[in-house]
């Protein structure tokens, strides 16, 4: 079975994330979406909320499993028997950072990193920008799943 991991904080998941996850799901037998537990970062949504949301919005793919993890991604990959990581790249600036991480991960563990270019329709998206737009009453329709849009409105404008 060909397995791969798509890691991230997904706070919140965007249509750009889903584009990468969906395209990856057509190439691999199983895609594990790994949600990072980062105790040092102040997240808008709890890790459990992010996991539950991802499970809901990825149901249509059929071969996607959502897990949370803490610590090094390569340790998670070893524990799960996953030989490769897929990362979406929006711009050259993403590549510079991600290439260094990929080389370090390979050096530490032999886990490969594959880069997938983001659909140009979503190349400008980031979770932090979307939260800012939603916080000030901007419309994020079409940039996140409807479930996430409703969650953002409720959480930020309550």
mmCIF file of C-alpha atoms in Angstrom, residues 31-137:
data_model
loop_
_atom_site.group_PDB
_atom_site.id
_atom_site.type_symbol
_atom_site.label_atom_id
_atom_site.label_comp_id
_atom_site.label_asym_id
_atom_site.label_seq_id
_atom_site.Cartn_x
_atom_site.Cartn_y
_atom_site.Cartn_z
ATOM 1 C CA UNK A 31 -3.294 9.879 2.712
ATOM 2 C CA UNK A 32 -2.781 10.626 6.381
ATOM 3 C CA UNK A 33 -3.527 14.245 7.178
ATOM 4 C CA UNK A 34 -1.367 14.953 10.220
ATOM 5 C CA UNK A 35 -2.552 17.839 12.381
ATOM 6 C CA UNK A 36 0.254 19.343 14.412
ATOM 7 C CA UNK A 37 -0.256 19.854 18.127
ATOM 8 C CA UNK A 38 1.863 22.942 18.795
ATOM 9 C CA UNK A 39 1.532 23.993 22.418
ATOM 10 C CA UNK A 40 3.624 27.112 21.800
ATOM 11 C CA UNK A 41 1.302 28.499 19.123
ATOM 12 C CA UNK A 42 -1.998 30.147 20.001
ATOM 13 C CA UNK A 43 -4.529 28.513 17.716
ATOM 14 C CA UNK A 44 -8.019 29.749 16.960
ATOM 15 C CA UNK A 45 -9.391 26.203 16.934
ATOM 16 C CA UNK A 46 -8.428 23.346 19.240
ATOM 17 C CA UNK A 47 -6.594 20.411 17.723
ATOM 18 C CA UNK A 48 -9.694 18.257 18.221
ATOM 19 C CA UNK A 49 -11.851 20.811 16.387
ATOM 20 C CA UNK A 50 -9.346 20.856 13.524
ATOM 21 C CA UNK A 51 -9.231 17.049 13.349
ATOM 22 C CA UNK A 52 -13.036 16.791 13.385
ATOM 23 C CA UNK A 53 -13.386 19.491 10.732
ATOM 24 C CA UNK A 54 -10.819 17.807 8.474
ATOM 25 C CA UNK A 55 -12.532 14.446 8.908
ATOM 26 C CA UNK A 56 -15.804 16.020 7.771
ATOM 27 C CA UNK A 57 -14.453 17.963 4.786
ATOM 28 C CA UNK A 58 -12.326 15.066 3.482
ATOM 29 C CA UNK A 59 -15.030 12.371 3.677
ATOM 30 C CA UNK A 60 -15.568 12.477 -0.086
ATOM 31 C CA UNK A 61 -12.030 11.262 -0.790
ATOM 32 C CA UNK A 62 -12.489 7.862 0.878
ATOM 33 C CA UNK A 63 -8.771 7.168 1.384
ATOM 34 C CA UNK A 64 -7.935 10.048 3.732
ATOM 35 C CA UNK A 65 -7.357 9.507 7.440
ATOM 36 C CA UNK A 66 -6.856 12.395 9.887
ATOM 37 C CA UNK A 67 -4.527 12.052 12.879
ATOM 38 C CA UNK A 68 -3.028 14.491 15.346
ATOM 39 C CA UNK A 69 0.633 14.419 16.300
ATOM 40 C CA UNK A 70 3.106 16.111 18.593
ATOM 41 C CA UNK A 71 6.848 16.281 18.111
ATOM 42 C CA UNK A 72 8.879 15.594 15.011
ATOM 43 C CA UNK A 73 7.010 14.784 11.815
ATOM 44 C CA UNK A 74 9.616 12.175 10.863
ATOM 45 C CA UNK A 75 8.990 10.330 14.139
ATOM 46 C CA UNK A 76 5.260 10.320 13.338
ATOM 47 C CA UNK A 77 6.085 8.951 9.870
ATOM 48 C CA UNK A 78 8.234 6.164 11.340
ATOM 49 C CA UNK A 79 5.562 5.226 13.890
ATOM 50 C CA UNK A 80 2.901 5.102 11.163
ATOM 51 C CA UNK A 81 5.095 3.369 8.562
ATOM 52 C CA UNK A 82 4.779 6.281 6.121
ATOM 53 C CA UNK A 83 7.750 6.764 3.764
ATOM 54 C CA UNK A 84 6.878 10.159 2.267
ATOM 55 C CA UNK A 85 5.586 13.645 3.022
ATOM 56 C CA UNK A 86 3.651 15.787 0.534
ATOM 57 C CA UNK A 87 3.922 19.541 0.895
ATOM 58 C CA UNK A 88 2.048 22.146 -1.124
ATOM 59 C CA UNK A 89 4.072 25.084 -2.396
ATOM 60 C CA UNK A 90 2.457 28.466 -3.039
ATOM 61 C CA UNK A 91 5.523 30.516 -3.943
ATOM 62 C CA UNK A 92 9.296 30.467 -4.193
ATOM 63 C CA UNK A 93 9.488 31.637 -0.575
ATOM 64 C CA UNK A 94 7.702 28.426 0.498
ATOM 65 C CA UNK A 95 10.199 26.364 -1.488
ATOM 66 C CA UNK A 96 13.236 27.867 0.209
ATOM 67 C CA UNK A 97 11.968 26.927 3.680
ATOM 68 C CA UNK A 98 10.459 23.578 2.682
ATOM 69 C CA UNK A 99 13.579 22.438 0.806
ATOM 70 C CA UNK A 100 15.675 22.911 3.932
ATOM 71 C CA UNK A 101 13.111 20.980 5.996
ATOM 72 C CA UNK A 102 12.961 18.201 3.389
ATOM 73 C CA UNK A 103 16.730 17.806 3.381
ATOM 74 C CA UNK A 104 16.874 17.773 7.170
ATOM 75 C CA UNK A 105 14.017 15.250 7.411
ATOM 76 C CA UNK A 106 15.709 12.969 4.891
ATOM 77 C CA UNK A 107 19.033 13.219 6.710
ATOM 78 C CA UNK A 108 17.390 12.341 10.042
ATOM 79 C CA UNK A 109 15.159 9.528 8.882
ATOM 80 C CA UNK A 110 15.237 8.750 5.170
ATOM 81 C CA UNK A 111 11.664 10.024 4.804
ATOM 82 C CA UNK A 112 11.201 11.575 1.359
ATOM 83 C CA UNK A 113 9.429 14.893 0.767
ATOM 84 C CA UNK A 114 7.473 15.500 -2.417
ATOM 85 C CA UNK A 115 6.426 18.993 -3.456
ATOM 86 C CA UNK A 116 3.134 19.734 -5.171
ATOM 87 C CA UNK A 117 2.528 23.130 -6.680
ATOM 88 C CA UNK A 118 -0.614 24.790 -5.449
ATOM 89 C CA UNK A 119 -3.427 25.427 -7.874
ATOM 90 C CA UNK A 120 -3.012 29.103 -8.899
ATOM 91 C CA UNK A 121 -6.604 29.671 -7.773
ATOM 92 C CA UNK A 122 -5.414 29.165 -4.179
ATOM 93 C CA UNK A 123 -1.792 30.343 -4.334
ATOM 94 C CA UNK A 124 -2.467 33.446 -2.219
ATOM 95 C CA UNK A 125 -4.311 31.631 0.590
ATOM 96 C CA UNK A 126 -3.006 31.253 4.091
ATOM 97 C CA UNK A 127 -4.879 30.375 7.246
ATOM 98 C CA UNK A 128 -3.558 33.438 9.071
ATOM 99 C CA UNK A 129 -4.723 35.821 6.332
ATOM 100 C CA UNK A 130 -8.143 34.175 6.235
ATOM 101 C CA UNK A 131 -8.541 34.544 9.988
ATOM 102 C CA UNK A 132 -7.690 38.227 9.701
ATOM 103 C CA UNK A 133 -10.202 38.758 6.891
ATOM 104 C CA UNK A 134 -12.921 36.951 8.851
ATOM 105 C CA UNK A 135 -12.043 38.807 12.076
ATOM 106 C CA UNK A 136 -12.784 42.125 10.360
ATOM 107 C CA UNK A 137 -16.002 40.950 8.748
#
